[in-house]
Coordinates of C-alpha atoms and ligand atoms in Angstrom, one line a residue:
X1 CA 29.3 28.4 12.3
X2 CA 30.5 25.2 13.7
X3 CA 31.2 22.1 11.7
X4 CA 27.9 20.5 12.8
X5 CA 25.9 23.5 11.7
X6 CA 27.2 23.4 8.2
X7 CA 26.5 19.7 7.8
X8 CA 22.8 19.9 7.5
X9 CA 21.8 23.1 6.0
X10 CA 18.7 21.8 4.2
X11 CA 15.5 23.1 5.6
X12 CA 13.2 20.5 7.2
X13 CA 10.9 19.0 4.5
X14 CA 7.7 19.3 6.5
X15 CA 6.2 20.8 9.7
X16 CA 6.7 17.6 11.7
X17 CA 10.4 17.4 10.8
X18 CA 10.6 21.1 11.7
X19 CA 9.2 20.3 15.1
X20 CA 11.5 17.4 15.7
X21 CA 14.5 19.4 14.5
X22 CA 13.5 22.2 16.9
X23 CA 13.2 19.8 19.8
X24 CA 16.6 18.3 19.1
X25 CA 18.1 21.8 18.8
X26 CA 16.5 22.9 22.0
X27 CA 17.9 19.9 23.8
X28 CA 14.3 18.6 24.6
X29 CA 15.0 15.3 23.0
X30 CA 18.2 13.4 23.4
X31 CA 17.3 10.7 21.1
X32 CA 14.3 10.7 18.7
X33 CA 11.9 7.8 19.2
X34 CA 8.9 7.3 17.0
X35 CA 6.6 4.4 16.4
X36 CA 4.4 2.9 13.8
X37 CA 1.3 1.6 15.6
X38 CA -1.0 -0.6 13.5
X39 CA -4.0 -2.3 14.9
X40 CA -3.8 -5.9 13.8
X41 CA -7.3 -5.9 12.3
X42 CA -6.5 -5.9 8.6
X43 CA -3.7 -5.7 6.1
X44 CA -1.6 -2.5 5.6
X45 CA -2.4 -0.2 2.7
X46 CA -0.7 2.6 1.0
X47 CA -2.0 5.1 3.6
X48 CA 0.0 3.1 6.2
X49 CA 3.0 3.4 3.9
X50 CA 2.8 7.2 4.3
X51 CA 2.8 6.8 8.1
X52 CA 5.7 4.3 8.0
X53 CA 7.8 6.5 5.7
X54 CA 7.3 9.4 8.1
X55 CA 8.0 7.5 11.3
X56 CA 10.8 5.3 10.2
X57 CA 12.1 8.2 8.0
X58 CA 12.4 10.6 10.9
X59 CA 14.0 8.1 13.2
X60 CA 16.6 7.4 10.5
X61 CA 17.2 11.1 9.7
X62 CA 17.6 12.1 13.3
X63 CA 19.7 9.1 14.3
X64 CA 16.9 7.7 16.5
X65 CA 14.8 4.6 16.3
X66 CA 11.3 3.7 15.3
X67 CA 9.3 1.0 17.1
X68 CA 6.8 -1.3 15.6
X69 CA 3.9 -1.6 18.0
X70 CA 0.8 -3.5 17.6
X71 CA -2.1 -1.7 19.3
X72 CA -3.9 -5.0 20.0
X73 CA -6.6 -3.9 22.4
X74 CA -9.6 -5.3 20.6
X75 CA -9.4 -9.1 20.5
X76 CA -12.8 -9.3 18.8
X77 CA -11.3 -8.1 15.5
X78 CA -7.7 -9.1 15.7
X79 CA -5.9 -12.1 14.2
X80 CA -2.5 -13.7 14.2
X81 CA -2.6 -13.7 10.4
X82 CA -2.5 -9.9 10.4
X83 CA 0.3 -9.7 12.9
X84 CA 2.4 -11.8 10.6
X85 CA 1.5 -10.0 7.4
X86 CA 2.0 -6.6 8.8
X87 CA 5.5 -7.4 9.8
X88 CA 6.2 -8.8 6.3
X89 CA 4.8 -5.7 4.7
X90 CA 6.9 -3.3 6.9
X91 CA 10.0 -5.3 6.1
X92 CA 9.2 -5.4 2.4
X93 CA 8.8 -1.6 2.4
X94 CA 12.3 -1.5 3.6
X95 CA 12.0 -0.7 7.3
X96 CA 13.6 -2.3 10.3
X97 CA 12.4 -2.0 13.9
X98 CA 15.4 -3.9 15.2
X99 CA 14.7 -5.2 18.7
X100 CA 11.9 -2.8 19.1
X101 CA 8.8 -4.9 18.5
X102 CA 6.1 -4.1 21.0
X103 CA 2.5 -5.0 21.7
X104 CA 0.0 -2.9 23.7
X105 CA -1.0 -6.3 25.2
X106 CA 2.6 -6.6 26.5
X107 CA 1.7 -3.5 28.7
X108 CA -1.6 -4.9 30.0
X109 CA -0.4 -5.4 33.6
X110 CA 1.0 -1.9 33.8
X111 CA -2.1 -0.4 32.3
X112 CA -4.2 -2.3 34.8
X113 CA -2.1 -1.1 37.7
X114 CA -2.5 2.5 36.4
X115 CA -6.2 2.1 36.1
X116 CA -6.3 1.1 39.8
X117 CA -4.1 4.1 40.5
X118 CA -6.7 6.4 38.9
X119 CA -9.5 4.8 40.9
X120 CA -7.6 5.3 44.1
X121 CA -7.0 8.9 43.2
X122 CA -10.8 9.4 42.6
X123 CA -10.2 9.9 38.9
X124 CA -11.9 6.8 37.6
X125 CA -15.1 5.0 38.5
X126 CA -17.0 1.8 37.6
X127 CA -20.2 2.5 35.7
X128 CA -23.1 0.1 35.5
X129 CA -24.8 1.9 32.6
X130 CA -25.1 0.0 29.4
X131 CA -23.2 1.2 26.3
X132 CA -26.4 2.6 24.9
X133 CA -27.1 4.5 28.2
X134 CA -23.6 5.9 28.2
X135 CA -24.1 7.1 24.7
X136 CA -27.4 8.8 25.7
X137 CA -25.8 10.5 28.6
X138 CA -22.8 11.8 26.6
X139 CA -24.7 14.7 25.2
X140 CA -23.9 16.3 21.8
X141 CA -21.6 19.0 20.4
X142 CA -24.0 21.7 21.6
X143 CA -25.4 20.0 24.7
X144 CA -23.4 19.0 27.8
X145 CA -23.5 15.4 28.9
X146 CA -25.2 14.1 32.0
X147 CA -23.5 12.5 35.0
X148 CA -24.0 8.8 35.4
X149 CA -25.8 7.9 38.7
X150 CA -22.6 5.9 39.5
X151 CA -20.2 8.7 39.0
X152 CA -19.8 9.4 42.7
X153 CA -19.1 5.9 43.9
X154 CA -16.4 5.9 46.5
X155 CA -12.9 4.8 45.5
X156 CA -13.1 1.7 47.7
X157 CA -16.2 0.4 46.1
X158 CA -14.9 1.2 42.6
X159 CA -11.7 -0.7 43.3
X160 CA -13.6 -3.7 44.5
X161 CA -15.9 -3.7 41.5
X162 CA -13.0 -3.2 39.1
X163 CA -11.1 -6.2 40.6
X164 CA -14.3 -8.3 40.3
X165 CA -14.5 -7.2 36.6
X166 CA -11.1 -8.5 36.1
X167 CA -11.9 -11.7 38.0
X168 CA -14.7 -12.4 35.5
X169 CA -17.6 -12.0 37.9
X170 CA -19.7 -9.9 35.4
X171 CA -21.2 -10.4 32.0
X172 CA -19.6 -8.8 28.9
X173 CA -20.8 -5.2 28.7
X174 CA -22.3 -5.2 32.2
X175 CA -19.9 -2.6 33.6
X176 CA -17.1 -0.4 32.4
X177 CA -14.3 1.7 34.0
X178 CA -14.5 5.4 33.1
X179 CA -12.2 8.3 33.7
X180 CA -13.8 11.0 35.8
X181 CA -13.0 14.1 33.9
X182 CA -15.7 16.5 32.8
X183 CA -19.2 15.7 31.5
X184 CA -19.6 19.3 30.4
X185 CA -16.4 19.5 28.4
X186 CA -16.7 21.0 25.0
X187 CA -14.6 18.1 23.8
X188 CA -16.7 14.9 23.9
X189 CA -13.6 12.8 24.3
X190 CA -13.2 14.4 27.8
X191 CA -16.7 13.4 29.0
X192 CA -15.7 10.5 31.2
X193 CA -14.3 8.3 28.4
X194 CA -14.4 4.5 28.9
X195 CA -11.0 3.1 29.9
X196 CA -11.9 -0.6 30.3
X197 CA -14.6 -2.9 29.1
X198 CA -15.5 -6.5 29.8
X199 CA -15.0 -8.7 26.7
X200 CA -14.7 -12.4 26.6
X201 CA -12.8 -13.1 23.4
X202 CA -9.5 -15.0 23.1
X203 CA -6.7 -12.6 22.4
X204 CA -4.1 -13.5 19.8
X205 CA -1.3 -13.0 22.4
X206 CA -2.8 -13.1 25.9
X207 CA -5.3 -15.9 25.2
X208 CA -7.8 -16.2 28.0
X209 CA -5.7 -14.3 30.6
X210 CA -8.0 -11.3 30.5
X211 CA -11.7 -10.7 30.2
X212 CA -11.3 -6.9 30.5
X213 CA -9.5 -4.9 27.9
X214 CA -8.2 -1.3 27.9
X215 CA -9.7 0.9 25.2
X216 CA -7.5 2.2 22.5
X217 CA -7.6 5.6 24.0
X218 CA -6.3 4.4 27.3
X219 CA -3.7 2.1 25.9
X220 CA -2.3 4.2 23.1
X221 CA -0.7 7.2 24.9
X222 CA 0.4 5.1 27.8
X223 CA 2.1 2.6 25.6
X224 CA 4.0 5.4 23.9
X225 CA 5.1 6.6 27.4
X226 CA 6.2 3.2 28.5
X227 CA 8.3 2.7 25.4
X228 CA 9.9 6.2 25.6
X229 CA 8.4 7.4 22.4
X230 CA 9.3 11.1 22.1
X231 CA 7.2 12.0 19.0
X232 CA 3.9 10.3 18.7
X233 CA 2.8 11.0 15.1
X234 CA -0.7 10.2 14.1
X235 CA -3.5 11.2 11.7
X236 CA -5.8 14.2 12.2
X237 CA -8.7 12.3 13.6
X238 CA -6.7 12.0 16.9
X239 CA -6.3 15.7 17.3
X240 CA -9.4 15.8 19.5
X241 CA -8.1 12.9 21.6
X242 CA -4.9 14.7 22.5
X243 CA -6.4 16.5 25.5
X244 CA -7.4 13.1 26.9
X245 CA -4.0 11.6 26.3
X246 CA -2.4 14.6 28.0
X247 CA -4.8 14.3 30.9
X248 CA -3.9 10.6 31.4
X249 CA -0.2 11.4 31.2
X250 CA -0.6 14.2 33.7
X251 CA -2.5 11.9 36.1
X252 CA -0.3 8.8 35.9
X253 CA 3.3 8.1 37.0
X254 CA 4.4 7.4 33.5
X255 CA 8.1 7.1 32.8
X256 CA 8.2 9.6 29.9
X257 CA 6.1 12.2 28.2
X258 CA 5.4 11.7 24.5
X259 CA 4.3 14.6 22.4
X260 CA 1.7 14.0 19.8
X261 CA 1.6 15.7 16.4
X262 CA -1.1 15.1 13.8
X263 CA -1.0 15.1 10.0
X264 CA -3.5 14.4 7.3
X265 CA -4.3 11.0 6.1
X266 CA -3.5 9.9 2.6
X267 CA -6.5 9.6 0.3
X268 CA -6.0 8.3 -3.2
X269 CA -8.3 8.7 -6.3
X270 CA -10.1 5.7 -7.7
X271 CA -9.7 3.6 -4.6
X272 CA -10.6 3.5 -0.9
X273 CA -8.1 3.6 2.0
X274 CA -9.8 2.3 5.1
X275 CA -9.5 -1.2 6.4
X276 CA -13.2 -1.4 7.0
X277 CA -14.0 -0.6 3.4
X278 CA -11.3 -2.9 2.1
X279 CA -12.8 -5.7 4.1
X280 CA -16.1 -5.0 2.3
X281 CA -14.4 -5.5 -1.0
X282 CA -12.8 -8.8 0.0
X283 CA -15.9 -10.2 1.8
X284 CA -18.2 -9.1 -0.9
X285 CA -16.1 -11.1 -3.4
X286 CA -15.4 -7.9 -5.5
X287 CA -11.7 -8.7 -5.6
X288 CA -9.8 -11.9 -5.4
X289 CA -8.5 -11.3 -1.9
X290 CA -6.4 -8.9 0.2
X291 CA -3.5 -9.1 -2.2
X292 CA -5.5 -8.7 -5.3
X293 CA -3.3 -6.5 -7.5
X294 CA -6.1 -4.0 -7.8
X295 CA -6.1 -3.4 -4.1
X296 CA -4.3 -0.5 -2.5
X297 CA -2.9 -2.8 0.1
X298 CA 0.9 -3.2 0.3
X299 CA 0.5 -6.9 -0.5
X300 CA -1.7 -6.0 -3.5
X301 CA 0.8 -3.4 -4.8
X302 CA 3.7 -5.8 -4.3
X303 CA 1.8 -8.6 -6.2
X304 CA 1.1 -6.0 -8.9
X305 CA 4.8 -5.4 -9.3
X306 CA 5.2 -2.0 -7.6
X307 CA 8.8 -1.8 -6.2
X308 CA 9.0 -0.8 -2.6
X309 CA 11.4 2.1 -3.6
X310 CA 8.7 3.5 -5.8
X311 CA 6.2 3.6 -2.9
X312 CA 8.8 5.3 -0.7
X313 CA 9.5 7.8 -3.5
X314 CA 5.7 8.5 -3.7
X315 CA 5.5 9.1 0.0
X316 CA 8.3 11.6 -0.2
X317 CA 6.7 13.4 -3.1
X318 CA 3.2 13.8 -1.5
X319 CA 4.8 15.3 1.7
X320 CA 3.2 15.7 5.1
X321 CA 0.7 18.4 5.9
X322 CA -2.3 19.1 8.0
X323 CA -4.7 19.7 5.1
X324 CA -6.9 17.0 3.7
X325 CA -6.4 16.2 0.1
X326 CA -6.9 13.5 -2.4
X327 CA -3.8 12.5 -4.3
X328 CA -4.0 11.3 -7.9
X329 CA -3.3 7.6 -8.2
X330 CA -1.5 8.6 -11.4
X331 CA 1.2 10.0 -9.3
X332 CA 1.8 6.6 -7.7
X333 CA 1.9 5.0 -11.1
X334 CA 4.3 7.7 -12.3
X335 CA 6.7 6.9 -9.4
X336 CA 6.7 3.3 -10.4
X337 CA 7.3 4.1 -14.1
X338 CA 10.0 6.5 -13.2
X339 CA 12.0 3.9 -11.2
X340 CA 11.2 1.0 -13.5
X341 CA 12.3 2.9 -16.6
X342 CA 15.8 3.1 -15.0
X343 CA 15.9 -0.4 -13.6
X344 CA 13.6 -2.8 -15.3
X345 CA 15.1 -5.3 -17.8
X346 CA 13.5 -5.1 -21.3
X347 CA 11.9 -8.1 -22.7
X348 CA 9.6 -8.9 -25.7
X349 CA 6.1 -10.3 -25.3
X350 CA 3.1 -10.5 -27.6
X351 CA -0.2 -10.2 -25.8
X352 CA -2.5 -10.7 -28.8
X353 CA -0.6 -12.8 -31.2
X354 CA -0.9 -12.8 -35.0
X355 CA 1.2 -15.3 -36.8
X356 CA 3.7 -14.2 -39.4
X357 CA 5.5 -16.6 -41.7
X358 CA 8.7 -15.3 -43.2
X359 CA 8.6 -17.1 -46.5
X360 CA 12.3 -16.6 -47.5
X361 CA 13.6 -17.7 -44.2
X362 CA 14.9 -21.3 -44.3
X363 CA 12.5 -23.9 -42.8
X364 CA 13.7 -25.5 -39.6
X365 CA 16.4 -23.0 -38.9
X366 CA 16.9 -20.4 -36.2
X367 CA 19.4 -17.9 -35.1
X368 CA 20.2 -15.9 -32.0
X369 CA 20.0 -12.1 -32.1
X370 CA 21.5 -9.7 -29.6
X371 CA 19.0 -7.6 -27.7
X372 CA 19.8 -4.7 -25.3
X373 CA 18.6 -5.3 -21.7
X374 CA 18.1 -1.7 -20.8
X375 CA 18.9 1.3 -22.9
X376 CA 18.9 3.4 -19.7
X377 CA 21.6 1.2 -18.1
X378 CA 24.5 0.1 -20.2
X379 CA 25.7 -2.2 -17.3
X380 CA 22.6 -4.3 -17.8
X381 CA 24.2 -5.7 -20.9
X382 CA 22.6 -7.7 -23.6
X383 CA 20.8 -11.1 -24.1
X384 CA 20.1 -13.3 -27.1
X385 CA 16.7 -13.7 -28.5
X386 CA 15.9 -16.5 -30.9
X387 CA 14.5 -15.8 -34.4
X388 CA 13.0 -18.2 -36.8
X389 CA 10.7 -18.5 -39.9
X390 CA 7.5 -18.2 -37.9
X391 CA 7.1 -15.4 -35.5
X392 CA 4.2 -13.6 -33.7
X393 CA 3.5 -9.9 -33.7
X394 CA 0.8 -7.9 -32.0
X395 CA -2.5 -8.1 -33.9
X396 CA -3.0 -4.4 -33.6
X397 CA 0.4 -3.8 -35.3
X398 CA -1.2 -4.8 -38.6
X399 CA -4.0 -3.3 -40.6
X400 CA -5.0 -4.5 -44.0
X401 CA -6.4 -1.2 -45.0
X402 CA -4.6 1.3 -42.9
X403 CA -5.7 4.9 -42.4
X404 CA -3.2 7.7 -43.1
X405 CA -1.6 7.9 -39.7
X406 CA -1.1 4.1 -39.2
X407 CA 2.6 3.5 -39.8
X408 CA 2.9 -0.1 -38.7
X409 CA 2.6 -3.2 -40.8
X410 CA 0.2 -3.3 -43.8
X411 CA 0.2 -5.1 -47.2
X412 CA 3.3 -4.1 -49.2
X413 CA 4.8 -2.2 -46.4
X414 CA 8.2 -2.6 -44.8
X415 CA 8.8 -2.3 -41.0
X416 CA 11.6 -3.2 -38.6
X417 CA 11.4 -6.1 -36.1
X418 CA 13.2 -4.9 -33.1
X419 CA 16.8 -6.2 -32.8
X420 CA 16.1 -8.4 -35.9
X421 CA 15.4 -7.6 -39.5
X422 CA 13.2 -5.5 -41.8
X423 CA 10.2 -7.4 -43.1
X424 CA 7.8 -6.6 -45.8
X425 CA 4.2 -7.9 -45.9
X426 CA 3.5 -9.9 -49.0
X427 CA 0.2 -11.6 -48.2
X428 CA -2.7 -12.0 -45.9
X429 CA -4.3 -15.3 -44.9
X430 CA -8.0 -15.2 -43.7
X431 CA -10.3 -17.7 -42.2
X432 CA -13.8 -18.5 -43.5
X433 CA -15.2 -15.6 -41.5
X434 CA -12.8 -13.2 -43.3
X435 CA -10.6 -12.6 -40.2
X436 CA -6.9 -12.3 -40.7
X437 CA -5.2 -15.4 -39.2
X438 CA -1.8 -15.2 -40.6
X439 CA 0.5 -12.9 -42.5
X440 CA 3.0 -13.8 -45.2
X441 CA 6.2 -11.7 -45.2
X442 CA 9.7 -11.6 -46.6
X443 CA 12.8 -10.5 -44.7
X444 CA 15.9 -8.7 -45.9
X445 CA 18.9 -10.7 -44.5
X446 CA 21.1 -7.6 -45.0
X447 CA 19.2 -5.7 -42.3
X448 CA 20.3 -8.1 -39.4
X449 CA 20.4 -6.1 -36.2
X450 CA 17.7 -3.7 -37.4
X451 CA 19.5 -1.4 -39.9
X452 CA 19.7 -1.3 -43.6
X453 CA 23.2 -1.0 -45.1
X454 CA 21.7 1.2 -47.9
X455 CA 20.4 3.6 -45.3
X456 CA 16.7 3.2 -46.1
X457 CA 14.3 4.0 -43.4
X458 CA 11.1 2.4 -42.1
X459 CA 8.5 4.2 -40.0
X460 CA 7.8 1.5 -37.4
X461 CA 9.6 -0.9 -35.2
X462 CA 7.6 -3.8 -33.9
X463 CA 8.2 -6.2 -31.0
X464 CA 7.8 -9.9 -31.8
X465 CA 8.6 -13.4 -30.5
X466 CA 9.7 -16.5 -32.3
X467 CA 6.9 -19.0 -32.6
X468 CA 9.0 -22.1 -32.1
X469 CA 10.7 -20.7 -29.0
X470 CA 7.9 -18.7 -27.3
X471 CA 6.5 -19.6 -24.0
X472 CA 2.8 -19.3 -23.5
X473 CA 1.4 -17.2 -20.6
X474 CA -1.7 -15.6 -19.2
X475 CA -1.4 -11.9 -18.8
X476 CA -3.6 -9.8 -16.5
X477 CA -4.2 -6.1 -17.2
X478 CA -5.5 -3.9 -14.5
X479 CA -7.4 -0.6 -14.4
X480 CA -8.7 1.5 -11.5
X481 CA -10.9 -0.5 -9.1
X482 CA -13.4 2.3 -9.2
X483 CA -14.6 4.4 -12.1
X484 CA -15.2 7.5 -10.0
X485 CA -12.2 9.4 -8.6
X486 CA -13.8 9.6 -5.2
X487 CA -16.0 6.5 -4.7
X488 CA -18.4 6.6 -1.8
X489 CA -21.7 4.9 -0.7
X490 CA -22.3 1.5 -2.2
X491 CA -18.9 0.4 -3.2
X492 CA -20.2 -2.6 -5.1
X493 CA -22.1 -0.3 -7.4
X494 CA -19.1 2.0 -7.9
X495 CA -16.7 -0.7 -9.1
X496 CA -15.1 -0.4 -12.5
X497 CA -16.4 -3.4 -14.5
X498 CA -13.2 -3.2 -16.6
X499 CA -10.7 -3.3 -13.8
X500 CA -9.4 -6.7 -14.8
X501 CA -8.7 -8.0 -18.3
X502 CA -7.3 -11.5 -18.6
X503 CA -5.4 -12.4 -21.8
X504 CA -4.9 -16.1 -21.9
X505 CA -3.0 -16.7 -25.1
X506 CA 0.1 -14.5 -24.8
X507 CA 3.5 -15.5 -26.2
X508 CA 6.7 -14.5 -24.4
X509 CA 10.3 -14.6 -25.3
X510 CA 11.9 -17.6 -23.6
X511 CA 14.0 -15.6 -21.1
X512 CA 10.8 -14.5 -19.4
X513 CA 10.2 -18.0 -18.2
X514 CA 13.0 -17.4 -15.7
X515 CA 11.8 -14.1 -14.3
X516 CA 12.3 -14.2 -10.6
X517 CA 9.3 -13.7 -8.3
X518 CA 9.2 -10.1 -7.2
X519 CA 11.1 -8.9 -10.3
X520 CA 9.3 -6.4 -12.6
X521 CA 10.4 -6.2 -16.2
X522 CA 9.4 -4.1 -19.2
X523 CA 7.5 -5.8 -22.0
X524 CA 8.7 -3.5 -24.8
X525 CA 6.0 -1.1 -26.0
X526 CA 3.5 -2.5 -23.5
X527 CA 4.4 -1.6 -20.0
X528 CA 5.9 -3.1 -16.9
X529 CA 5.0 -6.6 -15.9
X530 CA 5.8 -9.1 -13.1
X531 CA 5.2 -12.8 -12.6
X532 CA 2.1 -13.5 -10.5
X533 CA 1.9 -15.9 -7.6
X534 CA -0.6 -18.0 -9.6
X535 CA 2.3 -19.1 -11.9
X536 CA 3.2 -22.7 -11.4
X537 CA 4.8 -25.6 -13.3
X538 CA 3.6 -25.3 -16.9
X539 CA 1.7 -22.2 -16.2
X540 CA 3.0 -18.7 -16.5
X541 CA 0.9 -15.7 -15.3
X542 CA 2.1 -12.1 -15.5
X543 CA 0.5 -8.9 -14.0
X544 CA 0.8 -5.6 -15.7
X545 CA 2.1 -3.2 -13.1
X546 CA 1.6 0.0 -15.2
X547 CA 1.4 0.7 -18.9
X548 CA 4.1 2.8 -20.5
X549 CA 1.9 5.8 -21.2
X550 CA 2.3 8.3 -18.4
X551 CA -1.1 9.6 -17.4
X552 CA 0.5 11.7 -14.6
X553 CA 2.4 13.7 -17.2
X554 CA -0.9 14.5 -18.8
X555 CA -2.5 15.5 -15.5
X556 CA 0.4 17.8 -14.8
X557 CA 0.3 19.3 -18.3
X558 CA -3.3 20.1 -17.9
X559 CA -2.5 22.0 -14.7
X560 CA -4.4 19.5 -12.6
X561 CA -1.4 18.3 -10.5
X562 CA -2.3 18.3 -6.9
X563 CA 1.0 17.1 -5.6
Ligands
ATP601 P1 -8.0 2.3 8.7 O1 -9.0 3.3 8.7 O2 -7.5 1.9 7.4 O3 -8.3 1.1 9.6 P2 -6.4 3.0 10.9 O4 -5.9 4.4 11.2 O5 -7.5 2.5 11.8 O6 -6.7 2.9 9.4 P3 -4.2 1.7 12.1 O7 -3.8 0.3 12.1 O8 -4.7 2.2 13.4 O9 -5.2 2.0 11.0 O10 -3.0 2.7 11.6 C1 -1.7 2.6 12.0 C2 -1.1 3.9 11.7 O11 -1.2 4.3 10.3 C3 -1.8 5.0 12.5 O12 -0.8 5.9 13.0 C4 -2.6 5.7 11.5 O13 -2.8 7.0 11.8 C5 -1.8 5.5 10.2 N1 -2.6 5.6 9.0 C6 -3.7 4.8 8.7 N2 -4.3 5.1 7.6 C7 -3.5 6.2 7.1 C8 -3.6 7.0 5.9 N3 -4.6 6.8 5.0 N4 -2.7 8.0 5.7 C9 -1.7 8.1 6.6 N5 -1.6 7.4 7.8 C10 -2.5 6.4 8.0
MG602 MG1 -7.8 2.2 13.6

């Protein structure tokens, strides 16, 4: 065994890596080139993250490169905004295309020349049938298609018509260029597919230069070939298009021959992963926009506080296969929790405040207590948290008449305030309606730091914030966007009415006012939270990324784990 052989003894993680590995070993591929090819017709979602992790991941592992290419062949649906946001999202996820940013529109002249070449070779023709007539001629899975009456136009005539299409002499939709392959093929994609259509729509990059546009099917494989892509990785729905891509490559003088491999799309429970369906949610006003923290878009997940590394970890765990499956969203949440547990600074925040007056604590005074920033990471150090006579605790941490298993605060009972003191509840103040509005407590100064010198124990430790020092905030809690695991049909009707809860009277420890944008912290006992973009001068808004309770652990325990 040579040195090189011993270096990487790990078996490839999935069938695509196995193929690439084999190609490299066999000397078929000198340098691995992959690409991530979004259509700029919407924002990226977690499904795209799977594709990016695969394409950029393989390029990285095999010492090759991964291109970012916009497949911008449909100006009717494409916008500049998407081109910008997609690049931001790719970078945010941690990937870098270096100099290799491409646009299918950048290849338009070459594609046009190749179309003329096909015409000259008698392998493409201009068809005057309408889109509807073409559909009617195409046949079905069980029935062969019928030839267009224009199928046997001589090449010269086709060439002249095609040039006139480009020159703008015909109305939108009046004519198309079709490949001349086989109207009886068992594969409908091979029944003389459309290569070019007339469409007058300003293109985000080529403006008014063109009034004919190549179809995705014509542009995609050729763009791969022009860019020297060696492994063209796409989702299963393109499997049936591969024979067409191969036919085009065989019949054109392309500079390289990409090989296409298909894998299954990511589907996630309690959400939808298709730009078209996500557009419905935005346009229907069901969410607050593309980056609504309930959306499975990368901008939504980022706003919600999901770290990019957690999403990459998720992509690694779900793997790459050819079988369709639906992954539990709880796994994604588990990945976030797993990472944040190790990295997120701990803070204290009270979401539903109940005032507590510590009667034996001197009025007007305050002290600083030392709090651990992250018990999982000693290097994160400590911070000081102010303590004073009036504090807030969580309303649900008190019960006037507690059942047996409630160990938190109750009249006459002693509990620990985290990092602070033991307190004992001595009285309850109620309003006219009989609701508890304030608690009266005493504290034991001997228990500073949270331990009693006499060794006595308490059954509960509560989080709290000092009333005089707290900052106010709005906190938004999120739940699944859809009640059903696999929503379909009328999305509006399938929405979870409780997907957003807004708490507008929360009190946070003062350090939280300085949380950086993009930082996710743990509110002790409550979950992981990050500042929302709606925060501004005098207004703090936090989003809950995930609660602390791990529903994935439960799913697994029940034997329901799918990944
Ligand atoms: P959508 O249905 O959401 O519009 P799309 O496939 O049309 O998805 P593209 O912009 O064409 O979106 O996708 C860019 C790349 O991302 C393609 O290679 C596509 O196969 C891949 N991709 C899109 N959705 C998923 C998904 N759910 N899982 C894995 N890969 C995906
Ligand atoms: Mg698409």
